[in-house]
């Protein structure tokens, strides 16, 4: 019997050892924290050469991290975030604008959070998502277990909770409004720290996506005061104050990781989403700020629009030591690289990014990329060559015609296209192949699903309407003055189930409690908080809703806060539009919508 038992133990020993190895590997999987700021450019840090902005914590992190010195994103925020989250070009995944229904991630896209979640990680995000505010594109639909976010592309934008202004706002906790106290950036980092404390004993992926220093330029007075005596424009003082506040919060985060003894086995990334918005500007012929000798700022196809800082540290994985990686790299590369470093099982995906983990882990690693492309579309339907850059290690082909040798002309002042026609031809050829690849679904807008148990009711705003001239009221100040919503916008919807639906429409957000035709007073400005416009009283007499072939018109009653429609709708994809008619027969598009499935078909 003893011999038989020993035989059995020996028989199963390899299996037991294998199981121990798997458990050990899982136990060693690093935590991952990505901190991404909004509208902060390469030159908006002390460590990259800015002599005015105060960022001591990030500067210290820079010194001990691995720095990607030639790192590129999209020139605007939602496209950058879509590429980071999916490892795929923004134009491929449906996110080529920041508004207008094309800042929404398509349902089929798999995100970084999905992959971490499927590999047993806890996943949390804090701050700016900007890839869809409705099912199936919300962060909680795309792999995040816990979410605390604002709406739209920034605090105070149209989908955000009414009257949010960065201070003591109401944000969305897994889709449910939650009142919080404090300045927005302090809240994102503070809640992320609480999340990390709750999940310290298991691997976690934490995405801290600050809306700062994006406009509106609001900041606690103590941070404004750091720059109030500097000889720089007023907006830049606030902008830099917002960055210094991010720096202080980054310090809070690092302190907490050290206290919890997580600092060695946690990958920490600091990056930004596009070129600077306000850190480099011309005022009456005088230049202020610092742009690291680059041409262009946010939304530009030139280098300053899309080359951004990227610093990464993982002491336990030997990603540290203050080392520069000078290869041309991109946000598209982060997902496949983290998958390798964290030993994640990956689904079969057609990624545009490359696994650059060898460059991060080994200073002698060799990596070669022929070309990389970025562009800024910001239109309803992408236009070939629009605000584009085809990049190689040395060359930049801009808008298909201008060629710059970055190695000798980093400011892109000397167009050498006529000197290197073969280079232009090759880069144009690569772009043509790329365009053919990414453009196959340009005619298929991302879809918002209604009637699903995942989100019922569905609240929509004009921020996500498809309007071909892009005159969209994308922030709440436009709502207050009832401006920029011409007739002709529509939503791309998919009714998930047949049923009776109520469609409620309003000029004001439903949580405001305001009557449709009511005006509201604005708030006064200070030196560091933007004014909020006074709300204009209207004289709307009728409301109209059109869904597919169904259309109905109803009167706007004197004290109405909204107008309610009801109809039977069958399962399937359709378009919806709506507008008000005033006493002079003028038509203006509706701002807010609520769609509720109330029963099966009558």
Coordinates of C-alpha atoms in Angstrom, one line a residue:
X1 CA 0.0 0.0 0.0
X2 CA 2.8 2.4 0.9
X3 CA 4.4 1.7 -2.5
X4 CA 1.1 2.3 -4.3
X5 CA 0.5 5.6 -2.5
X6 CA 4.0 6.7 -3.3
X7 CA 3.4 5.7 -6.9
X8 CA 0.3 7.9 -6.9
X9 CA 2.1 10.8 -5.4
X10 CA 4.8 10.6 -7.9
X11 CA 2.3 10.3 -10.7
X12 CA 0.5 13.5 -9.7
X13 CA 3.6 15.4 -8.6
X14 CA 4.1 17.0 -12.0
X15 CA 0.5 18.1 -12.0
X16 CA 0.8 19.6 -8.5
X17 CA 4.0 21.3 -9.4
X18 CA 2.4 22.7 -12.5
X19 CA -0.6 24.0 -10.6
X20 CA 1.8 25.6 -8.1
X21 CA 3.6 27.3 -11.0
X22 CA 0.4 28.6 -12.4
X23 CA -0.7 30.0 -9.0
X24 CA 2.8 31.5 -8.5
X25 CA 2.6 33.1 -11.9
X26 CA -0.8 34.6 -11.2
X27 CA 0.4 35.8 -7.8
X28 CA 3.3 37.6 -9.5
X29 CA 1.1 39.4 -12.1
X30 CA 1.7 43.1 -11.7
X31 CA -1.0 45.7 -11.0
X32 CA -1.4 48.3 -13.7
X33 CA -2.2 52.0 -13.2
X34 CA -2.5 54.3 -16.2
X35 CA -2.7 58.0 -15.5
X36 CA -3.7 60.0 -18.6
X37 CA -4.3 63.8 -18.6
X38 CA -6.3 65.8 -21.0
X39 CA -4.9 68.5 -23.4
X40 CA -1.5 68.5 -21.7
X41 CA 1.3 68.6 -24.3
X42 CA 4.8 67.3 -24.3
X43 CA 6.2 70.7 -23.2
X44 CA 3.8 71.1 -20.3
X45 CA 6.1 69.5 -17.7
X46 CA 9.2 70.6 -15.9
X47 CA 11.1 67.4 -16.9
X48 CA 10.6 68.0 -20.6
X49 CA 12.0 71.5 -20.5
X50 CA 9.2 73.9 -19.3
X51 CA 10.8 76.5 -17.0
X52 CA 7.5 77.8 -15.5
X53 CA 5.2 74.9 -14.7
X54 CA 5.8 73.2 -11.4
X55 CA 5.6 69.4 -11.6
X56 CA 8.2 68.1 -9.1
X57 CA 6.5 64.7 -8.5
X58 CA 6.2 63.8 -12.2
X59 CA 9.7 65.2 -12.8
X60 CA 11.0 62.8 -10.1
X61 CA 9.0 59.9 -11.7
X62 CA 10.5 60.8 -15.1
X63 CA 14.0 60.4 -13.7
X64 CA 13.4 56.8 -12.5
X65 CA 11.2 55.6 -15.3
X66 CA 11.6 54.4 -18.9
X67 CA 10.7 57.3 -21.2
X68 CA 9.4 56.9 -24.7
X69 CA 10.8 60.0 -26.4
X70 CA 9.1 59.6 -29.8
X71 CA 5.6 58.5 -28.7
X72 CA 2.5 59.4 -30.6
X73 CA -1.3 59.5 -30.1
X74 CA -4.1 61.1 -32.1
X75 CA -4.3 64.9 -32.1
X76 CA -7.6 64.9 -30.1
X77 CA -8.9 63.2 -27.1
X78 CA -11.6 60.6 -27.9
X79 CA -9.6 59.2 -30.9
X80 CA -6.5 58.9 -28.6
X81 CA -8.5 57.0 -26.0
X82 CA -10.0 54.6 -28.5
X83 CA -6.5 53.7 -29.8
X84 CA -5.1 53.3 -26.3
X85 CA -8.0 51.1 -25.2
X86 CA -8.2 48.9 -28.3
X87 CA -4.7 48.9 -29.8
X88 CA -6.5 49.8 -33.1
X89 CA -6.7 52.9 -35.2
X90 CA -9.4 55.3 -34.2
X91 CA -10.8 55.5 -37.8
X92 CA -11.1 51.7 -37.7
X93 CA -13.2 51.6 -34.5
X94 CA -15.6 54.4 -35.2
X95 CA -14.1 57.2 -33.1
X96 CA -12.8 59.9 -35.5
X97 CA -14.4 62.9 -33.8
X98 CA -15.0 64.1 -30.3
X99 CA -18.8 64.7 -30.8
X100 CA -21.5 64.1 -33.3
X101 CA -22.1 60.4 -32.7
X102 CA -18.6 59.4 -33.9
X103 CA -16.9 59.6 -30.5
X104 CA -18.6 56.3 -29.6
X105 CA -16.7 53.0 -29.5
X106 CA -18.4 50.3 -31.6
X107 CA -20.1 47.4 -29.8
X108 CA -17.8 44.8 -31.2
X109 CA -14.6 46.4 -30.1
X110 CA -12.6 44.7 -27.3
X111 CA -10.8 46.9 -24.8
X112 CA -7.8 46.7 -22.6
X113 CA -10.2 46.6 -19.6
X114 CA -12.1 43.6 -21.1
X115 CA -8.8 41.7 -21.4
X116 CA -7.7 42.5 -17.9
X117 CA -11.1 41.6 -16.6
X118 CA -11.1 38.3 -18.4
X119 CA -7.7 37.5 -16.9
X120 CA -9.0 37.8 -13.4
X121 CA -8.0 41.5 -12.7
X122 CA -10.2 43.9 -10.8
X123 CA -10.8 46.8 -13.2
X124 CA -11.7 50.4 -12.3
X125 CA -11.8 53.7 -14.1
X126 CA -12.0 57.2 -12.8
X127 CA -12.7 60.4 -14.7
X128 CA -13.0 60.8 -18.5
X129 CA -14.2 58.0 -20.7
X130 CA -15.3 59.9 -23.8
X131 CA -16.1 56.7 -25.8
X132 CA -19.8 56.6 -25.4
X133 CA -22.3 57.5 -22.6
X134 CA -24.9 54.8 -23.5
X135 CA -25.0 51.0 -23.8
X136 CA -23.2 49.2 -25.3
X137 CA -20.2 51.6 -25.2
X138 CA -20.1 52.8 -21.6
X139 CA -17.0 51.9 -19.6
X140 CA -19.0 49.4 -17.5
X141 CA -20.0 47.7 -20.8
X142 CA -16.4 47.6 -21.9
X143 CA -14.7 45.7 -19.1
X144 CA -14.6 48.0 -16.0
X145 CA -16.1 46.5 -12.8
X146 CA -16.2 49.9 -11.1
X147 CA -16.6 53.3 -12.8
X148 CA -16.8 56.9 -11.5
X149 CA -16.9 59.2 -14.5
X150 CA -18.3 62.4 -15.9
X151 CA -20.3 62.6 -19.1
X152 CA -19.2 63.4 -22.6
X153 CA -15.7 64.7 -23.3
X154 CA -15.4 66.9 -20.2
X155 CA -17.0 68.2 -17.0
X156 CA -19.7 70.7 -18.0
X157 CA -20.3 69.2 -21.5
X158 CA -23.8 68.4 -22.6
X159 CA -24.0 64.8 -21.5
X160 CA -22.5 65.7 -18.1
X161 CA -24.7 66.2 -15.0
X162 CA -26.3 69.6 -15.0
X163 CA -24.3 72.5 -13.6
X164 CA -21.1 70.5 -12.9
X165 CA -18.2 73.0 -12.7
X166 CA -15.3 70.9 -11.3
X167 CA -16.2 71.6 -7.7
X168 CA -18.5 69.4 -5.5
X169 CA -20.1 67.9 -8.7
X170 CA -22.3 64.9 -9.4
X171 CA -20.6 62.1 -11.3
X172 CA -21.8 58.7 -12.5
X173 CA -21.0 55.7 -10.3
X174 CA -21.6 52.7 -12.6
X175 CA -24.1 54.9 -14.5
X176 CA -25.9 56.2 -11.4
X177 CA -25.6 59.9 -10.4
X178 CA -23.6 60.3 -7.2
X179 CA -22.9 63.6 -5.5
X180 CA -19.3 64.1 -4.4
X181 CA -17.3 66.7 -2.6
X182 CA -14.1 68.2 -3.8
X183 CA -12.2 69.4 -6.9
X184 CA -12.6 67.0 -9.9
X185 CA -8.9 65.9 -10.1
X186 CA -8.8 65.4 -6.3
X187 CA -11.9 63.2 -6.6
X188 CA -10.6 61.0 -9.4
X189 CA -7.3 60.3 -7.6
X190 CA -9.0 60.0 -4.2
X191 CA -11.5 57.5 -5.4
X192 CA -8.9 55.6 -7.3
X193 CA -6.8 55.3 -4.1
X194 CA -9.8 54.0 -2.2
X195 CA -10.3 51.5 -5.0
X196 CA -6.7 50.4 -4.8
X197 CA -7.0 49.9 -1.0
X198 CA -10.0 47.7 -1.5
X199 CA -8.3 45.6 -4.1
X200 CA -4.7 45.5 -2.8
X201 CA -4.7 41.8 -2.3
X202 CA -5.5 40.9 -6.0
X203 CA -4.2 42.1 -9.3
X204 CA -5.9 45.3 -10.4
X205 CA -6.1 47.5 -13.5
X206 CA -6.8 51.2 -12.6
X207 CA -7.4 53.8 -15.3
X208 CA -7.2 57.3 -14.0
X209 CA -8.2 59.6 -16.8
X210 CA -8.2 63.2 -15.6
X211 CA -10.3 65.8 -17.4
X212 CA -7.7 68.4 -16.3
X213 CA -6.2 70.5 -17.8
X214 CA -9.0 70.5 -20.4
X215 CA -11.3 73.6 -20.5
X216 CA -13.3 75.1 -18.9
X217 CA -10.3 76.4 -17.0
X218 CA -11.3 76.0 -13.3
X219 CA -8.9 75.4 -10.5
X220 CA -8.7 75.8 -6.7
X221 CA -7.4 79.3 -5.9
X222 CA -4.3 78.0 -4.2
X223 CA -3.1 76.5 -7.5
X224 CA -4.0 79.6 -9.5
X225 CA -1.9 81.6 -7.0
X226 CA 1.2 79.6 -7.8
X227 CA 1.2 81.4 -11.2
X228 CA -0.7 84.6 -10.7
X229 CA 2.4 86.7 -10.8
X230 CA 3.9 85.0 -13.8
X231 CA 4.2 87.0 -17.1
X232 CA 1.9 84.7 -19.0
X233 CA -1.7 84.9 -20.2
X234 CA -4.5 84.5 -17.6
X235 CA -5.7 81.2 -19.1
X236 CA -2.2 79.8 -19.0
X237 CA -2.0 80.6 -15.3
X238 CA -5.1 78.5 -14.6
X239 CA -3.9 75.8 -17.1
X240 CA -0.6 75.4 -15.3
X241 CA -2.4 75.5 -11.9
X242 CA -4.5 72.5 -13.1
X243 CA -1.3 70.7 -14.0
X244 CA 0.3 71.3 -10.7
X245 CA -2.8 69.9 -9.0
X246 CA -2.4 66.8 -11.1
X247 CA 1.2 66.6 -9.9
X248 CA 0.2 66.8 -6.3
X249 CA -2.4 64.0 -6.8
X250 CA 0.2 61.9 -8.6
X251 CA 2.3 62.2 -5.4
X252 CA -0.7 61.1 -3.3
X253 CA -1.0 58.0 -5.5
X254 CA 2.7 57.1 -5.3
X255 CA 2.7 57.6 -1.5
X256 CA -0.3 55.3 -1.1
X257 CA 1.3 52.6 -3.3
X258 CA 4.4 52.7 -1.1
X259 CA 2.4 52.6 2.1
X260 CA 0.5 49.5 0.8
X261 CA 3.9 48.0 -0.4
X262 CA 2.6 47.8 -3.9
X263 CA 5.1 50.2 -5.5
X264 CA 7.5 47.4 -6.7
X265 CA 4.9 45.2 -8.3
X266 CA 2.8 47.9 -9.9
X267 CA 3.2 49.2 -13.5
X268 CA 2.6 52.9 -13.4
X269 CA 2.2 54.9 -16.6
X270 CA 2.0 58.6 -17.0
X271 CA 0.9 59.9 -20.4
X272 CA -1.3 62.6 -22.1
X273 CA -3.8 62.4 -24.8
X274 CA -2.8 65.0 -27.4
X275 CA -0.8 68.2 -27.9
X276 CA -1.2 71.1 -25.6
X277 CA -4.3 73.2 -25.7
X278 CA -3.1 76.3 -23.8
X279 CA 0.5 75.7 -22.9
X280 CA 1.8 77.4 -26.0
X281 CA 0.1 80.4 -27.6
X282 CA 0.5 83.6 -29.4
X283 CA -1.0 86.7 -27.8
X284 CA -0.6 89.9 -29.9
X285 CA 2.5 88.6 -31.6
X286 CA 4.2 87.4 -28.5
X287 CA 4.7 83.7 -27.9
X288 CA 4.1 82.3 -24.4
X289 CA 4.7 78.8 -23.0
X290 CA 6.9 76.0 -24.2
X291 CA 6.3 73.4 -27.0
X292 CA 9.7 71.5 -27.0
X293 CA 10.6 73.0 -30.4
X294 CA 7.6 71.4 -32.1
X295 CA 5.2 72.8 -34.6
X296 CA 1.5 72.6 -33.9
X297 CA -0.7 72.1 -30.8
X298 CA -3.9 70.1 -30.1
X299 CA -5.8 69.1 -33.3
X300 CA -2.7 69.6 -35.5
X301 CA -1.2 67.1 -37.9
X302 CA 2.2 68.5 -37.1
X303 CA 4.4 67.1 -34.4
X304 CA 3.1 69.2 -31.6
X305 CA -0.4 67.9 -32.1
X306 CA 0.3 64.3 -31.4
X307 CA 3.8 63.7 -29.9
X308 CA 3.3 63.4 -26.1
X309 CA 5.1 62.3 -23.0
X310 CA 5.0 58.7 -21.9
X311 CA 6.8 57.5 -18.8
X312 CA 6.5 53.9 -17.4
X313 CA 7.9 52.4 -14.2
X314 CA 7.7 48.7 -13.0
X315 CA 10.6 48.2 -10.6
X316 CA 9.9 44.4 -10.0
X317 CA 10.0 44.0 -13.8
X318 CA 13.2 46.0 -14.2
X319 CA 11.4 48.7 -16.2
X320 CA 13.1 51.6 -14.4
X321 CA 16.4 53.4 -14.1
X322 CA 15.8 56.6 -16.0
X323 CA 16.3 55.3 -19.6
X324 CA 15.2 56.8 -22.9
X325 CA 13.7 54.7 -25.7
X326 CA 14.0 56.7 -28.9
X327 CA 12.0 54.4 -31.3
X328 CA 8.9 55.8 -33.0
X329 CA 6.1 54.3 -30.8
X330 CA 2.4 54.9 -30.2
X331 CA -0.6 54.5 -27.9
X332 CA -1.6 51.5 -30.2
X333 CA 1.4 49.6 -28.8
X334 CA 0.4 49.7 -25.1
X335 CA -2.3 47.0 -25.1
X336 CA -0.2 44.2 -26.7
X337 CA 2.8 45.2 -24.6
X338 CA 1.0 45.1 -21.3
X339 CA -0.5 41.8 -22.3
X340 CA 3.0 40.3 -22.6
X341 CA 4.4 41.9 -19.5
X342 CA 1.4 40.9 -17.4
X343 CA 1.2 37.4 -18.9
X344 CA -2.4 37.9 -20.1
X345 CA -4.3 35.5 -22.3
X346 CA -5.3 37.4 -25.4
X347 CA -8.3 36.8 -27.6
X348 CA -7.7 36.8 -31.4
X349 CA -7.7 40.4 -32.3
X350 CA -6.5 42.3 -35.4
X351 CA -4.4 44.9 -33.7
X352 CA -2.7 47.8 -35.3
X353 CA -0.2 48.2 -32.5
X354 CA 3.0 46.2 -31.9
X355 CA 4.3 44.5 -28.8
X356 CA 7.1 46.7 -27.6
X357 CA 7.7 45.0 -24.3
X358 CA 11.2 44.0 -25.3
X359 CA 12.1 47.7 -25.7
X360 CA 10.8 48.4 -22.2
X361 CA 12.5 45.4 -20.6
X362 CA 15.8 45.4 -22.4
X363 CA 17.9 48.4 -23.4
X364 CA 19.6 46.4 -26.1
X365 CA 16.4 45.2 -27.8
X366 CA 15.9 45.9 -31.5
X367 CA 12.6 47.1 -32.9
X368 CA 11.7 48.2 -36.4
X369 CA 8.6 49.9 -37.6
X370 CA 8.2 51.2 -41.1
X371 CA 5.4 53.6 -40.8
X372 CA 2.8 55.0 -38.4
X373 CA -0.2 57.1 -39.2
X374 CA -2.2 59.7 -37.3
X375 CA -4.8 62.2 -38.3
X376 CA -7.5 64.6 -37.0
X377 CA -10.8 64.2 -38.8
X378 CA -13.4 65.9 -36.6
X379 CA -16.0 65.5 -39.3
X380 CA -19.0 63.2 -39.7
X381 CA -17.4 61.2 -42.5
X382 CA -13.6 60.9 -42.7
X383 CA -11.9 62.6 -45.6
X384 CA -8.8 61.1 -47.2
X385 CA -5.6 62.9 -46.3
X386 CA -7.4 65.3 -44.0
X387 CA -5.0 66.7 -41.3
X388 CA -2.8 63.5 -41.6
X389 CA 0.7 62.5 -40.9
X390 CA 2.5 59.4 -42.2
X391 CA 5.6 58.9 -40.0
X392 CA 8.8 57.0 -40.2
X393 CA 11.7 57.2 -37.8
X394 CA 13.1 60.2 -39.7
X395 CA 10.4 61.5 -42.0
X396 CA 6.9 63.0 -41.6
X397 CA 4.6 63.2 -44.7
X398 CA 2.0 65.8 -43.8
X399 CA -1.3 66.0 -45.6
X400 CA 0.1 63.9 -48.4
X401 CA 2.2 66.6 -49.9
X402 CA 4.6 68.1 -47.3
X403 CA 7.7 66.1 -46.2
X404 CA 9.9 66.9 -43.2
X405 CA 13.1 65.3 -42.0
X406 CA 12.6 65.3 -38.2
X407 CA 16.2 64.3 -37.5
X408 CA 17.5 67.7 -38.9
X409 CA 14.3 69.8 -38.8
X410 CA 12.3 69.0 -35.6
X411 CA 10.2 72.2 -36.0
X412 CA 9.1 71.1 -39.5
X413 CA 10.0 74.4 -41.2
X414 CA 11.7 73.0 -44.3
X415 CA 9.5 71.1 -46.7
X416 CA 11.8 68.6 -48.6
X417 CA 9.2 66.8 -50.6
X418 CA 10.7 67.9 -54.0
X419 CA 14.1 66.6 -52.8
X420 CA 12.8 63.1 -51.9
X421 CA 10.1 62.2 -54.4
X422 CA 10.6 58.4 -53.9
X423 CA 10.1 58.8 -50.2
X424 CA 6.9 60.7 -50.8
X425 CA 5.7 58.1 -53.2
X426 CA 6.4 55.2 -50.7
X427 CA 4.7 57.0 -47.9
X428 CA 1.7 57.9 -50.0
X429 CA 1.5 54.3 -51.1
X430 CA 1.5 53.1 -47.5
X431 CA -1.2 55.6 -46.6
X432 CA -3.4 54.5 -49.5
X433 CA -3.2 50.9 -48.3
X434 CA -4.0 52.0 -44.7
X435 CA -7.0 54.1 -45.9
X436 CA -8.4 51.1 -47.8
X437 CA -8.1 49.1 -44.6
X438 CA -9.6 51.5 -42.1
X439 CA -12.4 52.9 -44.3
X440 CA -14.4 49.7 -44.8
X441 CA -17.0 50.7 -42.2
X442 CA -17.0 54.5 -42.5
X443 CA -20.7 54.3 -43.6
X444 CA -21.6 52.4 -40.4
X445 CA -22.0 54.7 -37.5
X446 CA -21.7 53.3 -33.9
X447 CA -25.1 52.3 -32.6
X448 CA -26.9 53.2 -29.3
X449 CA -29.0 50.3 -28.1
X450 CA -32.5 51.1 -26.6
X451 CA -34.9 48.8 -24.9
X452 CA -32.2 46.7 -23.3
X453 CA -32.3 45.5 -19.7
X454 CA -28.7 46.8 -19.5
X455 CA -29.9 50.4 -19.8
X456 CA -33.6 51.4 -19.5
X457 CA -34.4 54.2 -19.7
X458 CA -31.8 55.6 -22.1
X459 CA -30.9 59.3 -21.8
X460 CA -29.5 60.8 -24.9
X461 CA -28.2 64.3 -25.7
X462 CA -27.6 66.3 -28.8
X463 CA -23.8 65.8 -28.2
X464 CA -24.2 62.4 -30.0
X465 CA -26.4 63.5 -32.9
X466 CA -25.1 63.1 -36.4
X467 CA -25.1 66.6 -37.9
X468 CA -23.1 66.9 -41.1
X469 CA -22.1 70.5 -40.6
X470 CA -21.0 69.7 -37.0
X471 CA -22.9 72.6 -35.4
X472 CA -23.5 70.6 -32.3
X473 CA -24.2 72.1 -28.8
X474 CA -21.5 70.1 -27.1
X475 CA -21.4 71.9 -23.8
X476 CA -23.9 73.2 -21.4
X477 CA -23.3 76.9 -22.2
X478 CA -24.8 76.2 -25.6
X479 CA -27.8 74.6 -24.0
X480 CA -28.3 77.7 -21.8
X481 CA -28.4 80.0 -24.8
X482 CA -30.2 77.6 -27.0
X483 CA -27.6 77.8 -29.7
X484 CA -26.1 75.7 -32.5
X485 CA -28.6 72.9 -32.9
X486 CA -29.9 73.1 -36.5
X487 CA -32.6 70.8 -37.8
X488 CA -31.2 67.7 -39.4
X489 CA -29.4 65.9 -36.7
X490 CA -30.3 62.3 -36.0
X491 CA -29.3 59.4 -33.8
X492 CA -28.4 55.9 -34.9
X493 CA -30.5 53.6 -32.7
X494 CA -31.1 49.9 -32.4
X495 CA -34.3 48.8 -30.7
X496 CA -33.2 45.6 -28.9
X497 CA -36.8 44.4 -28.3
X498 CA -40.2 45.0 -29.7
X499 CA -42.3 47.0 -27.3
X500 CA -44.2 50.1 -26.2
X501 CA -41.8 52.9 -25.7
X502 CA -42.1 56.4 -24.2
X503 CA -39.9 59.1 -25.8
X504 CA -39.6 62.2 -23.6
X505 CA -37.9 65.3 -25.0
X506 CA -36.8 68.6 -23.4
X507 CA -34.7 71.7 -23.9
X508 CA -33.1 71.2 -20.4
X509 CA -31.6 68.1 -18.8
X510 CA -34.1 66.2 -16.9
X511 CA -32.3 66.5 -13.6
X512 CA -32.4 70.3 -13.8
X513 CA -36.1 70.5 -13.0
X514 CA -36.4 73.5 -15.4
X515 CA -39.4 74.2 -17.6
X516 CA -38.9 74.0 -21.3
X517 CA -39.3 77.7 -21.9
X518 CA -37.8 78.9 -18.7
X519 CA -34.7 81.1 -18.5
X520 CA -32.0 80.8 -15.8
X521 CA -29.4 83.2 -14.3
X522 CA -25.8 82.6 -15.0
X523 CA -23.0 82.5 -12.4
X524 CA -20.4 85.2 -11.9
X525 CA -16.8 84.7 -13.0
X526 CA -13.7 85.0 -10.8
X527 CA -10.1 85.0 -11.7
X528 CA -9.9 81.3 -11.7
X529 CA -13.5 80.0 -12.4
X530 CA -15.2 80.4 -15.7
X531 CA -18.5 82.2 -16.0
X532 CA -21.6 80.1 -16.8
X533 CA -23.8 81.8 -19.3
X534 CA -27.3 83.0 -18.5
X535 CA -30.0 80.7 -19.8
X536 CA -32.2 82.2 -22.5
X537 CA -36.0 81.9 -22.1
X538 CA -37.7 80.4 -25.2
X539 CA -41.1 80.4 -26.8
X540 CA -41.5 76.8 -28.0
X541 CA -45.0 75.9 -29.0
X542 CA -44.7 72.4 -30.4
X543 CA -42.4 69.4 -30.2
X544 CA -41.9 66.8 -33.0
X545 CA -40.3 63.3 -32.8
X546 CA -39.5 61.2 -35.9
X547 CA -38.4 57.6 -35.6
X548 CA -38.0 55.7 -38.8
X549 CA -41.4 56.1 -40.6
X550 CA -43.2 57.1 -37.4
X551 CA -43.7 60.9 -36.7
X552 CA -45.8 62.7 -34.1
X553 CA -46.2 66.3 -33.1
X554 CA -47.4 67.6 -29.7
X555 CA -48.0 71.0 -28.1
X556 CA -45.6 72.4 -25.5
X557 CA -47.8 73.3 -22.5
X558 CA -47.1 76.5 -20.6
X559 CA -45.5 74.9 -17.5
X560 CA -44.1 71.7 -19.2
X561 CA -40.7 70.5 -18.2
X562 CA -40.8 67.9 -21.1
X563 CA -43.1 66.5 -23.7
X564 CA -44.0 62.8 -23.6
X565 CA -44.6 60.7 -26.7
X566 CA -45.6 57.0 -26.9
X567 CA -45.3 54.5 -29.7
X568 CA -45.0 50.9 -30.7
X569 CA -41.6 50.0 -32.1
X570 CA -40.3 46.8 -33.4
X571 CA -36.8 45.3 -33.0
X572 CA -34.1 46.7 -35.3
X573 CA -31.9 49.5 -36.4
X574 CA -33.4 52.9 -37.2
X575 CA -32.8 56.7 -37.0
X576 CA -34.4 59.2 -34.6
X577 CA -34.7 63.0 -34.9
X578 CA -36.6 65.6 -32.9
X579 CA -37.2 69.4 -32.9
X580 CA -39.1 72.2 -31.3
X581 CA -41.2 74.8 -33.2
X582 CA -41.5 78.3 -31.7
X583 CA -44.2 80.9 -32.1
X584 CA -42.6 82.2 -35.3
X585 CA -42.4 78.7 -36.9
X586 CA -38.7 78.6 -36.3
X587 CA -37.3 75.1 -35.8
X588 CA -34.5 74.1 -33.4
X589 CA -33.3 70.6 -32.7
X590 CA -34.1 69.1 -29.3
X591 CA -31.3 68.9 -26.7
X592 CA -32.3 66.1 -24.4
X593 CA -34.1 62.8 -24.8
X594 CA -35.2 59.9 -22.6
X595 CA -36.4 56.6 -24.2
X596 CA -38.0 54.0 -22.0
X597 CA -39.4 50.6 -22.9
X598 CA -42.5 50.2 -20.7
X599 CA -44.1 47.0 -22.0
X600 CA -44.3 44.5 -24.7
X601 CA -46.2 45.4 -27.9
X602 CA -49.9 46.2 -27.4

